[in-house]
């Protein structure tokens, strides 16, 4: 039986549709396979028990801890005391340099050099203080802003200060610093932190020497 032209055309159309549907199914199968592979890889990378992921998370979340036999409560107390001292030392260093830069008058050279020597001594204290805090497992200062929030030494932003007033103010600040160092020493003694206490003893002596020199420089003849 012969097929009409319409029947032939309909048959060809049906074949083409079948071929097209097969192509779509094949492409979908390929896409699904690729998608499952990609998902599987992501799941493997995101698995909590994945060795690499766990190691990265451990490194990221690891606290800045230092192993020490000093108790956590002792570390907290000593760290607070020494960070306050550190902020005061930084503040007194800048104040001393401020007066060093703005010194004037007939004794300029002597006072200028004296304050430069004192500033160098104060700055030399900062690193040992901060490192001692880290050695006992504490965290120390991170910024100028943190220093300003912690310091107890008062700044002096006056445009002009008399030379002898500069020296007298620094003498008072150094005497106050010596007293606060003794308070920090007591905290260290309480927790048997001999190492920090021994450093403080040297700093007390240096601070008292600065106060002594500044006092004598401001002594007026009777």
Short mmCIF file of C-alpha atoms in Angstrom, two decimals:
data_model
loop_
_atom_site.label_atom_id
_atom_site.label_comp_id
_atom_site.label_asym_id
_atom_site.label_seq_id
_atom_site.Cartn_x
_atom_site.Cartn_y
_atom_site.Cartn_z
CA UNK A 1 0.00 0.00 0.00
CA UNK A 2 1.43 3.28 -1.08
CA UNK A 3 1.66 6.15 1.48
CA UNK A 4 0.48 9.58 0.57
CA UNK A 5 2.78 12.59 0.69
CA UNK A 6 1.09 13.77 3.88
CA UNK A 7 1.70 10.43 5.56
CA UNK A 8 5.37 10.49 4.53
CA UNK A 9 5.79 14.04 5.82
CA UNK A 10 4.07 13.15 9.10
CA UNK A 11 6.36 10.16 9.51
CA UNK A 12 9.47 12.25 8.94
CA UNK A 13 8.23 14.81 11.45
CA UNK A 14 7.66 12.10 14.02
CA UNK A 15 11.19 10.76 13.48
CA UNK A 16 12.72 14.23 13.85
CA UNK A 17 10.74 14.83 17.06
CA UNK A 18 11.94 11.50 18.42
CA UNK A 19 15.55 12.37 17.56
CA UNK A 20 15.17 15.81 19.16
CA UNK A 21 13.74 14.34 22.36
CA UNK A 22 16.60 11.85 22.47
CA UNK A 23 19.13 14.68 22.16
CA UNK A 24 17.43 16.59 24.98
CA UNK A 25 17.47 13.49 27.21
CA UNK A 26 21.15 12.90 26.45
CA UNK A 27 22.09 16.51 27.21
CA UNK A 28 20.07 16.40 30.44
CA UNK A 29 21.81 13.19 31.46
CA UNK A 30 25.23 14.74 30.82
CA UNK A 31 24.26 17.86 32.82
CA UNK A 32 22.90 15.80 35.72
CA UNK A 33 26.09 13.75 35.81
CA UNK A 34 28.26 16.86 35.87
CA UNK A 35 26.08 18.47 38.51
CA UNK A 36 26.26 15.39 40.75
CA UNK A 37 30.05 15.32 40.38
CA UNK A 38 30.35 18.99 41.27
CA UNK A 39 28.03 18.60 44.26
CA UNK A 40 29.98 15.60 45.42
CA UNK A 41 33.24 17.59 45.28
CA UNK A 42 31.73 20.49 47.21
CA UNK A 43 30.33 18.17 49.83
CA UNK A 44 33.73 16.54 50.19
CA UNK A 45 35.42 19.94 50.61
CA UNK A 46 32.77 21.10 53.09
CA UNK A 47 32.71 17.95 55.17
CA UNK A 48 33.44 18.87 58.81
CA UNK A 49 35.62 15.80 59.10
CA UNK A 50 37.67 16.57 56.03
CA UNK A 51 41.30 16.62 57.17
CA UNK A 52 42.23 19.70 55.15
CA UNK A 53 39.13 21.67 56.16
CA UNK A 54 39.56 20.77 59.80
CA UNK A 55 43.17 21.91 59.74
CA UNK A 56 42.26 25.23 58.12
CA UNK A 57 39.50 25.83 60.64
CA UNK A 58 41.82 24.93 63.49
CA UNK A 59 44.43 27.42 62.30
CA UNK A 60 41.87 30.15 61.80
CA UNK A 61 40.23 29.73 65.18
CA UNK A 62 43.36 28.97 67.21
CA UNK A 63 43.69 31.57 70.03
CA UNK A 64 46.95 33.38 70.75
CA UNK A 65 47.78 31.09 73.65
CA UNK A 66 51.16 30.63 75.25
CA UNK A 67 51.84 27.51 77.29
CA UNK A 68 52.78 28.44 80.83
CA UNK A 69 52.43 27.05 84.33
CA UNK A 70 50.91 30.34 85.50
CA UNK A 71 47.18 29.90 86.14
CA UNK A 72 44.56 31.54 83.93
CA UNK A 73 43.41 33.81 86.76
CA UNK A 74 47.01 34.88 87.45
CA UNK A 75 47.55 35.61 83.76
CA UNK A 76 44.40 37.75 83.72
CA UNK A 77 45.44 39.80 86.77
CA UNK A 78 49.07 40.31 85.73
CA UNK A 79 48.10 41.10 82.14
CA UNK A 80 45.67 43.81 83.28
CA UNK A 81 48.29 45.36 85.59
CA UNK A 82 51.07 45.29 83.02
CA UNK A 83 48.97 46.55 80.10
CA UNK A 84 47.98 49.55 82.22
CA UNK A 85 51.68 50.13 82.95
CA UNK A 86 52.49 49.77 79.25
CA UNK A 87 49.87 52.36 78.30
CA UNK A 88 51.24 54.75 80.94
CA UNK A 89 54.80 54.26 79.71
CA UNK A 90 53.80 54.98 76.11
CA UNK A 91 51.88 58.09 77.21
CA UNK A 92 54.76 59.33 79.36
CA UNK A 93 57.21 58.65 76.50
CA UNK A 94 55.20 60.83 74.10
CA UNK A 95 54.76 63.52 76.75
CA UNK A 96 58.50 63.53 77.46
CA UNK A 97 59.24 63.83 73.73
CA UNK A 98 56.65 66.60 73.47
CA UNK A 99 58.47 68.65 76.13
CA UNK A 100 61.83 67.69 74.59
CA UNK A 101 60.70 69.09 71.22
CA UNK A 102 59.17 72.25 72.69
CA UNK A 103 61.84 73.09 75.28
CA UNK A 104 63.04 76.70 75.33
CA UNK A 105 65.01 79.11 77.50
CA UNK A 106 68.61 79.61 78.68
CA UNK A 107 68.98 75.98 79.84
CA UNK A 108 67.62 74.61 76.57
CA UNK A 109 70.56 72.34 75.77
CA UNK A 110 70.74 70.68 79.19
CA UNK A 111 66.99 70.15 79.49
CA UNK A 112 66.62 69.11 75.85
CA UNK A 113 69.27 66.40 76.21
CA UNK A 114 67.97 65.28 79.61
CA UNK A 115 64.45 64.71 78.28
CA UNK A 116 65.79 62.91 75.23
CA UNK A 117 67.67 60.53 77.52
CA UNK A 118 64.54 59.97 79.62
CA UNK A 119 62.40 59.34 76.52
CA UNK A 120 64.84 56.73 75.23
CA UNK A 121 64.74 54.98 78.61
CA UNK A 122 60.94 54.93 78.64
CA UNK A 123 60.68 53.62 75.08
CA UNK A 124 63.14 50.85 75.94
CA UNK A 125 60.66 49.62 78.57
CA UNK A 126 57.77 49.09 76.16
CA UNK A 127 58.91 45.98 74.31
CA UNK A 128 59.94 43.99 77.42
CA UNK A 129 56.60 44.81 79.07
CA UNK A 130 54.56 43.70 76.07
CA UNK A 131 56.65 40.57 75.52
CA UNK A 132 56.37 39.63 79.19
CA UNK A 133 52.56 39.77 78.89
CA UNK A 134 52.72 37.43 75.89
CA UNK A 135 55.13 35.06 77.67
CA UNK A 136 52.62 34.43 80.44
CA UNK A 137 49.79 33.79 77.97
CA UNK A 138 48.16 37.23 77.91
CA UNK A 139 47.30 39.64 75.11
CA UNK A 140 48.79 43.11 75.00
CA UNK A 141 48.06 46.51 73.43
CA UNK A 142 47.33 46.74 69.71
CA UNK A 143 46.81 50.41 68.86
CA UNK A 144 47.17 54.07 69.76
CA UNK A 145 43.43 54.08 70.46
CA UNK A 146 43.78 51.28 73.00
CA UNK A 147 46.67 53.12 74.64
CA UNK A 148 44.57 56.30 74.97
CA UNK A 149 41.69 54.33 76.51
CA UNK A 150 43.99 52.61 79.00
CA UNK A 151 46.52 55.28 79.97
CA UNK A 152 46.32 57.08 83.32
CA UNK A 153 49.06 59.62 82.58
CA UNK A 154 47.45 62.93 81.59
CA UNK A 155 48.44 64.48 78.25
CA UNK A 156 49.54 68.10 77.98
CA UNK A 157 48.45 69.72 74.72
CA UNK A 158 49.17 73.32 75.75
CA UNK A 159 50.80 75.46 73.08
CA UNK A 160 53.37 76.78 75.54
CA UNK A 161 54.62 75.41 78.88
CA UNK A 162 57.33 77.04 80.98
CA UNK A 163 60.52 74.92 81.02
CA UNK A 164 60.50 74.42 84.80
CA UNK A 165 56.79 73.54 84.69
CA UNK A 166 57.59 70.88 82.10
CA UNK A 167 60.21 69.33 84.35
CA UNK A 168 57.99 69.52 87.44
CA UNK A 169 55.09 67.86 85.62
CA UNK A 170 57.31 65.05 84.37
CA UNK A 171 58.75 64.60 87.87
CA UNK A 172 55.23 64.10 89.24
CA UNK A 173 54.36 61.68 86.43
CA UNK A 174 57.47 59.60 87.09
CA UNK A 175 56.79 59.46 90.83
CA UNK A 176 53.25 58.29 90.07
CA UNK A 177 54.57 55.70 87.62
CA UNK A 178 56.94 54.37 90.30
CA UNK A 179 53.99 53.95 92.69
CA UNK A 180 51.97 52.10 90.04
CA UNK A 181 54.93 49.85 89.29
CA UNK A 182 54.98 48.90 92.99
CA UNK A 183 51.28 48.06 92.77
CA UNK A 184 51.96 45.84 89.75
CA UNK A 185 54.83 44.25 91.68
CA UNK A 186 52.37 43.32 94.44
CA UNK A 187 50.12 41.61 91.87
CA UNK A 188 53.10 39.60 90.61
CA UNK A 189 54.11 38.66 94.16
CA UNK A 190 50.57 37.46 94.85
CA UNK A 191 50.77 35.06 91.91
CA UNK A 192 54.45 34.15 92.41
CA UNK A 193 55.44 35.65 89.04
CA UNK A 194 59.07 36.20 89.97
CA UNK A 195 60.24 37.03 86.44
CA UNK A 196 57.86 39.95 85.90
CA UNK A 197 58.51 41.19 89.44
CA UNK A 198 62.27 41.24 88.83
CA UNK A 199 61.83 43.34 85.70
CA UNK A 200 59.58 45.75 87.56
CA UNK A 201 62.23 46.24 90.24
CA UNK A 202 64.68 47.52 87.61
CA UNK A 203 62.03 49.82 86.13
CA UNK A 204 61.21 51.24 89.56
CA UNK A 205 64.86 52.14 90.05
CA UNK A 206 65.06 53.78 86.62
CA UNK A 207 61.82 55.69 87.18
CA UNK A 208 62.92 56.95 90.58
CA UNK A 209 66.19 58.11 89.01
CA UNK A 210 64.30 60.13 86.40
CA UNK A 211 62.13 61.69 89.10
CA UNK A 212 65.25 62.53 91.11
CA UNK A 213 67.00 64.24 88.18
CA UNK A 214 63.87 66.20 87.29
CA UNK A 215 63.37 67.31 90.88
CA UNK A 216 66.96 68.54 91.19
CA UNK A 217 66.70 70.37 87.87
CA UNK A 218 63.71 72.31 89.17
CA UNK A 219 65.16 73.08 92.62
CA UNK A 220 65.34 76.80 93.13
CA UNK A 221 68.01 78.50 95.26
CA UNK A 222 66.85 79.47 98.76
#
